PDB file of C-alpha atoms in Angstrom:
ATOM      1  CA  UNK A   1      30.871-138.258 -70.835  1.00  0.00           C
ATOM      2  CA  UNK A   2      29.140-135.395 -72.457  1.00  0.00           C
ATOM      3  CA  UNK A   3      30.097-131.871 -72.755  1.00  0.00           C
ATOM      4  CA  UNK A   4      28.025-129.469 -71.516  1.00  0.00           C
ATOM      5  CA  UNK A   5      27.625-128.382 -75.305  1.00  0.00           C
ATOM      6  CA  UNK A   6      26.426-131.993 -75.725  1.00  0.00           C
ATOM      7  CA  UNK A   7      23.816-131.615 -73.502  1.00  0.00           C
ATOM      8  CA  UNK A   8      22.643-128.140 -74.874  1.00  0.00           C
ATOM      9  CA  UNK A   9      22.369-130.172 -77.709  1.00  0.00           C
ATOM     10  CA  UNK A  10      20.118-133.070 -76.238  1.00  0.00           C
ATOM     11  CA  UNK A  11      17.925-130.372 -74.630  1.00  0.00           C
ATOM     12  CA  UNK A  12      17.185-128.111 -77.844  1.00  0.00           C
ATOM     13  CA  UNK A  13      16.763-131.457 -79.653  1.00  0.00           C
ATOM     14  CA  UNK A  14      14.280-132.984 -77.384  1.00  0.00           C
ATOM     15  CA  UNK A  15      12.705-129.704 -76.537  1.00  0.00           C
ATOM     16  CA  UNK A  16      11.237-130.056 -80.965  1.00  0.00           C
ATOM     17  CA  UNK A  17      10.393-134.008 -80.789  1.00  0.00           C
ATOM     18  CA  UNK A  18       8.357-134.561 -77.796  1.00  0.00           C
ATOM     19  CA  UNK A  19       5.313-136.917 -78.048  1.00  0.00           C
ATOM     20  CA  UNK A  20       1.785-136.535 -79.278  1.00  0.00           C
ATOM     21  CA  UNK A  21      -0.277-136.426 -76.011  1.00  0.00           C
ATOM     22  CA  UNK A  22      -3.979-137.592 -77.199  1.00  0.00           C
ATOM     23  CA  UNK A  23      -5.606-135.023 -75.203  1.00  0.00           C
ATOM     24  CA  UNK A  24      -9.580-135.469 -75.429  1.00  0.00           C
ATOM     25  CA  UNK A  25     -12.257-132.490 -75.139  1.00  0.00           C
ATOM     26  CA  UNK A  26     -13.803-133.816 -72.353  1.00  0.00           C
ATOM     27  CA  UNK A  27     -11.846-136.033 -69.701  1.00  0.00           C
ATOM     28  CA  UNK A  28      -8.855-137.864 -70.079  1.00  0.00           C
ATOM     29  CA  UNK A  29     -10.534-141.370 -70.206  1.00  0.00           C
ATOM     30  CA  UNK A  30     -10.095-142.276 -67.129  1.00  0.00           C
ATOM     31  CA  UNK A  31     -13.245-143.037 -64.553  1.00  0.00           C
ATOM     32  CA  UNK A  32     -13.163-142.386 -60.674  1.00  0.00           C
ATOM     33  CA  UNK A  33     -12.801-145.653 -59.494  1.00  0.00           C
ATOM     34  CA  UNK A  34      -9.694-146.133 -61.827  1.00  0.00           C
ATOM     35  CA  UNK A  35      -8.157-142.687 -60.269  1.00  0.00           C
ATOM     36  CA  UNK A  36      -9.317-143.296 -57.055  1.00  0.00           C
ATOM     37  CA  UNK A  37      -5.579-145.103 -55.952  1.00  0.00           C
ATOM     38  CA  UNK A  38      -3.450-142.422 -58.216  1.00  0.00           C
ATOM     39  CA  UNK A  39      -4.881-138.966 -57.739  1.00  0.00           C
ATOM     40  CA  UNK A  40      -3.625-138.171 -54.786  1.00  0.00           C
ATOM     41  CA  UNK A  41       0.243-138.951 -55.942  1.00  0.00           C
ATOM     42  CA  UNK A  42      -0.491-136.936 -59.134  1.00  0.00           C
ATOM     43  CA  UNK A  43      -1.473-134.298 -57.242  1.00  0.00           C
ATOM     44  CA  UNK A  44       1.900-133.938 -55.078  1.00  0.00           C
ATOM     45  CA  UNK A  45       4.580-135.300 -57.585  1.00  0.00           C
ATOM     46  CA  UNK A  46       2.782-132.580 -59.926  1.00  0.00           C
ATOM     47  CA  UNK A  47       3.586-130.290 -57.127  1.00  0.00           C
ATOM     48  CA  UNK A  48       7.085-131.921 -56.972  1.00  0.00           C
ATOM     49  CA  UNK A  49       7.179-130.813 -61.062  1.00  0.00           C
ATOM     50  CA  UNK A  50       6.563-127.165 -60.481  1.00  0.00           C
ATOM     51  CA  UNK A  51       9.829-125.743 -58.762  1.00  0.00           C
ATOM     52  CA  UNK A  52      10.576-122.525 -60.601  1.00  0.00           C
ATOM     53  CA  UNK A  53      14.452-123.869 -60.109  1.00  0.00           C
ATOM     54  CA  UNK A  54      16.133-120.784 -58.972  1.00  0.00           C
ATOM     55  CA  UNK A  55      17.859-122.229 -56.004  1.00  0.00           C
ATOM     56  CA  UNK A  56      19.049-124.776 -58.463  1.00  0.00           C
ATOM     57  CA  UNK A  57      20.124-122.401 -61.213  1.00  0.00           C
ATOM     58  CA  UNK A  58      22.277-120.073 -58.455  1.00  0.00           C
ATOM     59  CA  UNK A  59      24.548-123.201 -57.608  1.00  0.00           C
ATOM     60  CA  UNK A  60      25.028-124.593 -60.637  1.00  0.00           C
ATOM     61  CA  UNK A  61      26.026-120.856 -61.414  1.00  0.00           C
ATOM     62  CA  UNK A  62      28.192-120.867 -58.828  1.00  0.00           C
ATOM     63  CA  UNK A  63      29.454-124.571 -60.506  1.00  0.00           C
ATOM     64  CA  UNK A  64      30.062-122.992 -63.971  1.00  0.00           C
ATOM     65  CA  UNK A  65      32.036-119.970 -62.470  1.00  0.00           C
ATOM     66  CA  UNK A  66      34.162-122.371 -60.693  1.00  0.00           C
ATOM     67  CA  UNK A  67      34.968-125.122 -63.562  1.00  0.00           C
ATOM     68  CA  UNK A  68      35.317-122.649 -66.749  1.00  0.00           C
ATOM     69  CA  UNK A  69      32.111-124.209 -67.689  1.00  0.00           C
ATOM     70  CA  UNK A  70      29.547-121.471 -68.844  1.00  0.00           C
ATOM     71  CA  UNK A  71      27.268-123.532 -71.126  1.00  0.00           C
ATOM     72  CA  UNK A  72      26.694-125.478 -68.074  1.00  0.00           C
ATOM     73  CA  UNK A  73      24.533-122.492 -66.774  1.00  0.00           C
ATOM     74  CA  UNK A  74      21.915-123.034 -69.778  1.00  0.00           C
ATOM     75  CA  UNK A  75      21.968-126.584 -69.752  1.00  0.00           C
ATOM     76  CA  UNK A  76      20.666-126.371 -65.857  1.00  0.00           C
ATOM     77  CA  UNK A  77      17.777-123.764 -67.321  1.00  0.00           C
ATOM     78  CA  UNK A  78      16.874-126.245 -70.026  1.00  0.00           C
ATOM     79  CA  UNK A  79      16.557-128.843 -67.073  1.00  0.00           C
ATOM     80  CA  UNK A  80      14.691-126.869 -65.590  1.00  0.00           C
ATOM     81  CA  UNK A  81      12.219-125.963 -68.268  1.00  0.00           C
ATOM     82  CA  UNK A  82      11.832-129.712 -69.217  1.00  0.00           C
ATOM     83  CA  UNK A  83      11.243-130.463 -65.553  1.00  0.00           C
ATOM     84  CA  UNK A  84       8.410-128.076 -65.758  1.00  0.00           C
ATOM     85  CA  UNK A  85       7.044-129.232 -68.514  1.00  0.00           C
ATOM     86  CA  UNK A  86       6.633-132.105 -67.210  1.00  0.00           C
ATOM     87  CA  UNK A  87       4.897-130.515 -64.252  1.00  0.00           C
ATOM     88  CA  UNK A  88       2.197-129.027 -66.618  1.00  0.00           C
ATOM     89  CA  UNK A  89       1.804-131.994 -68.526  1.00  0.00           C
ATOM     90  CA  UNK A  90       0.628-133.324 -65.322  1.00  0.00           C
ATOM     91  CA  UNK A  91      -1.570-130.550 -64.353  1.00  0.00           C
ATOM     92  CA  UNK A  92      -3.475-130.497 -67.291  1.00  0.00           C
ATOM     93  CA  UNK A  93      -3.975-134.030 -66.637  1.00  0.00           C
ATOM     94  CA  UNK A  94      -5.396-132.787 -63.109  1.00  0.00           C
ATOM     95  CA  UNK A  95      -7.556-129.872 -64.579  1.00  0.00           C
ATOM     96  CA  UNK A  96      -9.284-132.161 -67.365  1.00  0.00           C
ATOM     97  CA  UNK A  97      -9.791-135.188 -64.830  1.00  0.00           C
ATOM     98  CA  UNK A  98     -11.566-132.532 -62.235  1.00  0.00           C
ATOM     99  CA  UNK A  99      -9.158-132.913 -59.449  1.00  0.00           C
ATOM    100  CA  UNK A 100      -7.847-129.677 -57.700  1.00  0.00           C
ATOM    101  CA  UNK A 101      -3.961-129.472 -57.761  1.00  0.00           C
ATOM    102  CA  UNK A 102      -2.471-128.968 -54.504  1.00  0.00           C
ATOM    103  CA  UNK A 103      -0.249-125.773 -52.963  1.00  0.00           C
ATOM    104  CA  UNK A 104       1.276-128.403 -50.550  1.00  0.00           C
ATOM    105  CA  UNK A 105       2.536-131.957 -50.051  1.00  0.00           C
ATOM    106  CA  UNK A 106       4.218-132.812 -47.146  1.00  0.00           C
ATOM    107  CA  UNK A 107       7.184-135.437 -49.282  1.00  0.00           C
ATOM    108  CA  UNK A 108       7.480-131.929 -51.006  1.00  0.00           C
ATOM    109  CA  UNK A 109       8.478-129.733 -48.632  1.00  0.00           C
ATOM    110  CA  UNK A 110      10.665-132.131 -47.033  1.00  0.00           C
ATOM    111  CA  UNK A 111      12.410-132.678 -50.133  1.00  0.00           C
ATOM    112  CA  UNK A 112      12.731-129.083 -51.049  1.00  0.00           C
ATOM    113  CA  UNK A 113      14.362-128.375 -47.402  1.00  0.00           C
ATOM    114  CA  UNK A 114      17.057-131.052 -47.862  1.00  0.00           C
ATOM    115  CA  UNK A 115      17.780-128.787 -50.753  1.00  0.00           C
ATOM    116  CA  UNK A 116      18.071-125.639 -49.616  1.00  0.00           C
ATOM    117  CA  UNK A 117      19.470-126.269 -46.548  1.00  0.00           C
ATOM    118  CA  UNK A 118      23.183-126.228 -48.512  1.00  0.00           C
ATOM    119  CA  UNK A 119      23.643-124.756 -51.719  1.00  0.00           C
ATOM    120  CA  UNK A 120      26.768-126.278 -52.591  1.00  0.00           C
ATOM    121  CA  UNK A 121      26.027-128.005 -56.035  1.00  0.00           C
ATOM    122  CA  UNK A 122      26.922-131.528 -54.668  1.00  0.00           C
ATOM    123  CA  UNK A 123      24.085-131.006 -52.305  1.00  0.00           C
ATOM    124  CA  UNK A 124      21.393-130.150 -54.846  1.00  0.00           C
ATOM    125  CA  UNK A 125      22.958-133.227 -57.399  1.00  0.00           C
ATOM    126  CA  UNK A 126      22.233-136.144 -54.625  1.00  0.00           C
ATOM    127  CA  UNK A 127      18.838-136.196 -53.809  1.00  0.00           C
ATOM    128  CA  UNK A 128      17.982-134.532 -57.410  1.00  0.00           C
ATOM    129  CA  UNK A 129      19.752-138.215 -59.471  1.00  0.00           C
ATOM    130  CA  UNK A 130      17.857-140.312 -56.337  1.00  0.00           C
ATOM    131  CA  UNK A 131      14.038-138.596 -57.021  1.00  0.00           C
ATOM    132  CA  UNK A 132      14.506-139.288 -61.028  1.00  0.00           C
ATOM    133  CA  UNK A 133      15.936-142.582 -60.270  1.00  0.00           C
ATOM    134  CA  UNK A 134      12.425-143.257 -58.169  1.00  0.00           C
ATOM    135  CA  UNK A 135      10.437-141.013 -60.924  1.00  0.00           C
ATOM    136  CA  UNK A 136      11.274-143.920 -63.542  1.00  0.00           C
ATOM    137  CA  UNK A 137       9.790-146.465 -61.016  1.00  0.00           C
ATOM    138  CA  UNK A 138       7.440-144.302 -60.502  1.00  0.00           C
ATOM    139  CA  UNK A 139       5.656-143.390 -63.945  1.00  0.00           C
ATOM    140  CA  UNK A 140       6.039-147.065 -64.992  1.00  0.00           C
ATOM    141  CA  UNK A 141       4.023-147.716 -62.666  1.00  0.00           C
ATOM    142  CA  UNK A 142       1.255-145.093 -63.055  1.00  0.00           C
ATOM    143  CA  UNK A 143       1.254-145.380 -66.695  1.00  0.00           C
ATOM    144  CA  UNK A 144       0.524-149.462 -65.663  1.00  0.00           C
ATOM    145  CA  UNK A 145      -2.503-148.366 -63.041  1.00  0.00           C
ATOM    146  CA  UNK A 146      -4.572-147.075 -65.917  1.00  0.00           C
ATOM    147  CA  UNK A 147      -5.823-147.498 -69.526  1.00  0.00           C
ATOM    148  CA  UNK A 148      -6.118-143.561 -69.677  1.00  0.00           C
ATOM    149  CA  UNK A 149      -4.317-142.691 -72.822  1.00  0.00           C
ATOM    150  CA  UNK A 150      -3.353-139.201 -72.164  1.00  0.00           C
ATOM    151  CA  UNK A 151      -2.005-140.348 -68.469  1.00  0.00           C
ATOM    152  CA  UNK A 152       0.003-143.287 -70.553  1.00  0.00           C
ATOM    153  CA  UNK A 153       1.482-141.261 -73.226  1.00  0.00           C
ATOM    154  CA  UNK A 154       2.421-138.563 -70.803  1.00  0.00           C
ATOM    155  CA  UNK A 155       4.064-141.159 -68.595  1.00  0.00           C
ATOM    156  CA  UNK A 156       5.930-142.215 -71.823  1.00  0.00           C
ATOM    157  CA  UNK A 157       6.977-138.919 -72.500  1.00  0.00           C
ATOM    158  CA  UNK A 158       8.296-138.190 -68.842  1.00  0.00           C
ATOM    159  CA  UNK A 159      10.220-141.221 -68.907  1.00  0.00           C
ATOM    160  CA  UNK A 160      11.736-141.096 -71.975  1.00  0.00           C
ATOM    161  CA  UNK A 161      12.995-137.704 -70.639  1.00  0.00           C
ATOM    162  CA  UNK A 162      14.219-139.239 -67.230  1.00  0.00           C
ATOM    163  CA  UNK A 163      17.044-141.332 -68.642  1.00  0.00           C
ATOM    164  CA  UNK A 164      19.237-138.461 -69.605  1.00  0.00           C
ATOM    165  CA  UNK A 165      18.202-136.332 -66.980  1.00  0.00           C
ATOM    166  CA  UNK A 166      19.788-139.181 -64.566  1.00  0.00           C
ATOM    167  CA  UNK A 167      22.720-139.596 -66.772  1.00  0.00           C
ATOM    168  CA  UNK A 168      23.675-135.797 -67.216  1.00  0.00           C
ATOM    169  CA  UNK A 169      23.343-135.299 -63.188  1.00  0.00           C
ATOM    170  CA  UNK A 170      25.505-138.569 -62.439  1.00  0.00           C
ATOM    171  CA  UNK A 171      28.195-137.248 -65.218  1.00  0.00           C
ATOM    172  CA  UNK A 172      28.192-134.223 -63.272  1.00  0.00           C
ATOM    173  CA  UNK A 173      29.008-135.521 -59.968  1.00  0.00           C
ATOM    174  CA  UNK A 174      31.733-137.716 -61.119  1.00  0.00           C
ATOM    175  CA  UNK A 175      33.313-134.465 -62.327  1.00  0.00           C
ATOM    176  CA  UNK A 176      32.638-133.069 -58.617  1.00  0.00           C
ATOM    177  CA  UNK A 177      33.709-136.714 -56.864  1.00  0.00           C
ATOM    178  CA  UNK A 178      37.483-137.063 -59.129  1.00  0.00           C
ATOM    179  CA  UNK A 179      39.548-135.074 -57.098  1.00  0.00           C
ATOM    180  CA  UNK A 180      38.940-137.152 -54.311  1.00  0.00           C
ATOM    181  CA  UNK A 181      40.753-140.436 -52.810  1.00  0.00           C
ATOM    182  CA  UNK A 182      39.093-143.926 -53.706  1.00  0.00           C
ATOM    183  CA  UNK A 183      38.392-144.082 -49.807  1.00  0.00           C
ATOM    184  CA  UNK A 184      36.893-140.864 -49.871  1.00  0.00           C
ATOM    185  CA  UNK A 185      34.938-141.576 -52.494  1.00  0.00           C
ATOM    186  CA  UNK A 186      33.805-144.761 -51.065  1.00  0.00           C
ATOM    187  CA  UNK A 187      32.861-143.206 -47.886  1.00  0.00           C
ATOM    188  CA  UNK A 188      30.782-141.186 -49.812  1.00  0.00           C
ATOM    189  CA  UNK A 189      28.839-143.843 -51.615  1.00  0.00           C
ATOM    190  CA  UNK A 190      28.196-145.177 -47.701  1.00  0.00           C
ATOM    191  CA  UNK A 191      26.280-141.620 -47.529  1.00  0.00           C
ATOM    192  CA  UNK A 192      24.303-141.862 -50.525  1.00  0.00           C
ATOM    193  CA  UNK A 193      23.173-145.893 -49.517  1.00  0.00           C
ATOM    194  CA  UNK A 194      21.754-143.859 -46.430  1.00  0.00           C
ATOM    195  CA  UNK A 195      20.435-141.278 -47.762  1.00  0.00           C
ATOM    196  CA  UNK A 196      18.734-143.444 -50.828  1.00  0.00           C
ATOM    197  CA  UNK A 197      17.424-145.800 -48.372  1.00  0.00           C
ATOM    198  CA  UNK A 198      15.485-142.975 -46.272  1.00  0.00           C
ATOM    199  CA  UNK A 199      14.247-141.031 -49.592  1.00  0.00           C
ATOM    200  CA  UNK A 200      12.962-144.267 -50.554  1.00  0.00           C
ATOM    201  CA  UNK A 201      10.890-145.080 -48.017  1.00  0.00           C
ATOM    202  CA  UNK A 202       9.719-141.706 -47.987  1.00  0.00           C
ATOM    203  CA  UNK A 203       8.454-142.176 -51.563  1.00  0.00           C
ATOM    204  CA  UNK A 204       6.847-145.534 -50.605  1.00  0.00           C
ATOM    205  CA  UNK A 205       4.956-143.864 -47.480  1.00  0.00           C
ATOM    206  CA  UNK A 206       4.034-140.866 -49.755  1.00  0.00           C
ATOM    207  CA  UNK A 207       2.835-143.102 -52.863  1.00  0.00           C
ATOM    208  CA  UNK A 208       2.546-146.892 -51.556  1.00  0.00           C
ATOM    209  CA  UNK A 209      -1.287-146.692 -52.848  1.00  0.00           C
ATOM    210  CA  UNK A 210      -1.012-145.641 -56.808  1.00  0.00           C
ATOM    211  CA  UNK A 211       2.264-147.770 -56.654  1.00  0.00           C
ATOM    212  CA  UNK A 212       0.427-150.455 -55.383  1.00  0.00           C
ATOM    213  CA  UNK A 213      -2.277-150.165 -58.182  1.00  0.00           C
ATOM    214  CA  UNK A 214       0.576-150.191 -60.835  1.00  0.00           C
ATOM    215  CA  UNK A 215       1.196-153.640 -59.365  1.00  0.00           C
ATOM    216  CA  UNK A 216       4.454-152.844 -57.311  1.00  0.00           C
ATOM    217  CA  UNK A 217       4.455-154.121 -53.841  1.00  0.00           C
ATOM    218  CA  UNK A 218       6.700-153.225 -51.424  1.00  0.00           C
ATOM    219  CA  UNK A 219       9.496-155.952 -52.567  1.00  0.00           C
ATOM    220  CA  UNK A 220       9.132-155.242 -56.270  1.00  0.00           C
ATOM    221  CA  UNK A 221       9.359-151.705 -55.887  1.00  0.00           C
ATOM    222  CA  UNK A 222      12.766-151.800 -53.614  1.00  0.00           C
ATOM    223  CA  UNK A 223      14.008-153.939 -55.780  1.00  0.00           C
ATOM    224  CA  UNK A 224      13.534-151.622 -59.094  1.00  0.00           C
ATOM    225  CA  UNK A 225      14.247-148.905 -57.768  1.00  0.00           C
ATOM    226  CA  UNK A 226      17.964-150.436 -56.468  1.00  0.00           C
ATOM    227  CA  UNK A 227      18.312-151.666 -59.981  1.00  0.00           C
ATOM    228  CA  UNK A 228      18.079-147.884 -61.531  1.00  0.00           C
ATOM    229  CA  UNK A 229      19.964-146.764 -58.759  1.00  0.00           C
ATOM    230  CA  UNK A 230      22.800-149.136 -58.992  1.00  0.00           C
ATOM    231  CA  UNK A 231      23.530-148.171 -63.038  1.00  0.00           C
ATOM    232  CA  UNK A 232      23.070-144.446 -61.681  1.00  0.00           C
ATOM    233  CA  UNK A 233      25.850-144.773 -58.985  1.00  0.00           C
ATOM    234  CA  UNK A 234      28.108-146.861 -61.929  1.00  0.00           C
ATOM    235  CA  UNK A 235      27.406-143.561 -63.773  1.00  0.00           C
ATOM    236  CA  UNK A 236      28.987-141.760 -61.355  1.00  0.00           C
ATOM    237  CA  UNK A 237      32.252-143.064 -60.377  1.00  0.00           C
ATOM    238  CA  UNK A 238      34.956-140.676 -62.052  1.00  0.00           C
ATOM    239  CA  UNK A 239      37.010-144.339 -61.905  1.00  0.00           C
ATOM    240  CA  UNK A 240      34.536-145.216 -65.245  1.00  0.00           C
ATOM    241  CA  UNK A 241      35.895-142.529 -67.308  1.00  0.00           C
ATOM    242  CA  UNK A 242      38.966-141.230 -69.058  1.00  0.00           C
ATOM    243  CA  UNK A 243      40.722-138.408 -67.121  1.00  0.00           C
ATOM    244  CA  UNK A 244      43.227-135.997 -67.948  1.00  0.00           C
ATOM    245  CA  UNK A 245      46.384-136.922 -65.559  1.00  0.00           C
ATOM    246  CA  UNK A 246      46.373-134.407 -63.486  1.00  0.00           C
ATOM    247  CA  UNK A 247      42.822-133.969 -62.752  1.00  0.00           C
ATOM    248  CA  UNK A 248      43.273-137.163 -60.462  1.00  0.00           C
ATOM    249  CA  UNK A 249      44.468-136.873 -56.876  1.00  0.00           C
TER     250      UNK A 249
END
């Protein structure tokens, strides 16, 4: 498990060695009827992208207050800013293909209102590790609808930045899930099948088509996306790491 000064690290690291994007003057080399199945997703997961994060950053404030754990405070703004960039990446892919971006997407909203209904950090942590989890099923399979190379090499990027986005939120959870009994706990992964189950199938209703045209059907993309989420929930059982004594119950 990383310290949060690990992960400050990571961030200001990967913040000075992201990707060459091949952006062209005039298009991104992509025609209409190649777009046609994936430019409505882009538009709302760019949407998705654009959270300025300040519900986020006030409970993971709260989080560093109560741990000791102050550098944990930037690492969520450095999260956040990568998380945006991402969201610009994608509009600019948007403005130079000539589709509008949207104000509002309906798998948005709903998303952002599980959120902020609580704003205990647990909460926020959940449905945050399960919508990367889907984003690397996701941008695989955008990046295999089209022979655009600015939409591939921004899919690269974005993916490459998943991976430790998952594993930092999953490391942070097991720090929040120690403390409590192996039944507990247990009863708690019951929760998070549920809940994974119903934000999946929200993603598929939201995105079947430009998953579809990345050559994921219904099966294939269930099954992927259990994969990713399987390794994410391995991530996050506190029984996979070394402990101080008396941090466990």
């Amino acid at each position: 498990m990383r310290s949060s000064r690990e992960w400050l690290d990571h961030f200001h690291s990967n913040a000075a060695r992201q990707r060459t994007i091949p952006w062209q003057e005039n298009g991104i080399g992509a025609d209409a009827a190649e777009l046609a199945p994936i430019r409505r997703s882009l538009q709302g997961w760019q949407l998705g992208e654009t959270s300025d994060g300040r519900h986020l950053a006030a409970a993971a404030d709260r989080f560093a207050t109560e741990t000791d754990d102050p550098a944990y405070r930037e690492v969520i703004a450095l999260f956040i800013r990568e998380e945006q960039r991402h969201g610009a990446l994608l509009g600019r892919i948007l403005d130079d293909a000539g589709i509008p971006r949207r104000q509002a997407d309906w798998g948005d909203s709903l998303f952002r209102r599980l959120r902020y209904s609580v704003t205990d950090i647990e909460v926020w942590t959940t449905p945050v590790v399960m919508v990367e989890t889907l984003a690397m099923v996701y941008y695989n399979a955008i990046r295999r609808a089209t022979t655009s190379p600015v939409i591939r090499a921004v899919c690269a990027q974005i993916l490459a930045d998943e991976v430790p986005h998952v594993q930092l939120q999953c490391e942070r959870l097991a720090i929040l899930l120690v403390e409590r009994s192996r039944t507990r706990f247990h009863l708690t992964m019951i929760g998070h099948r549920i809940l994974f189950a119903v934000v999946m199938a929200l993603v598929w209703a939201g995105h079947h088509r430009a998953l579809r045209a990345g050559g994921f059907t219904w099966n294939h993309y269930r099954k992927a996306a259990y994969a990713k989420m399987n390794r994410a929930w391995h991530r996050m059982d506190p029984e996979h790491y070394a402990w101080p004594a008396e941090t466990r119950p």
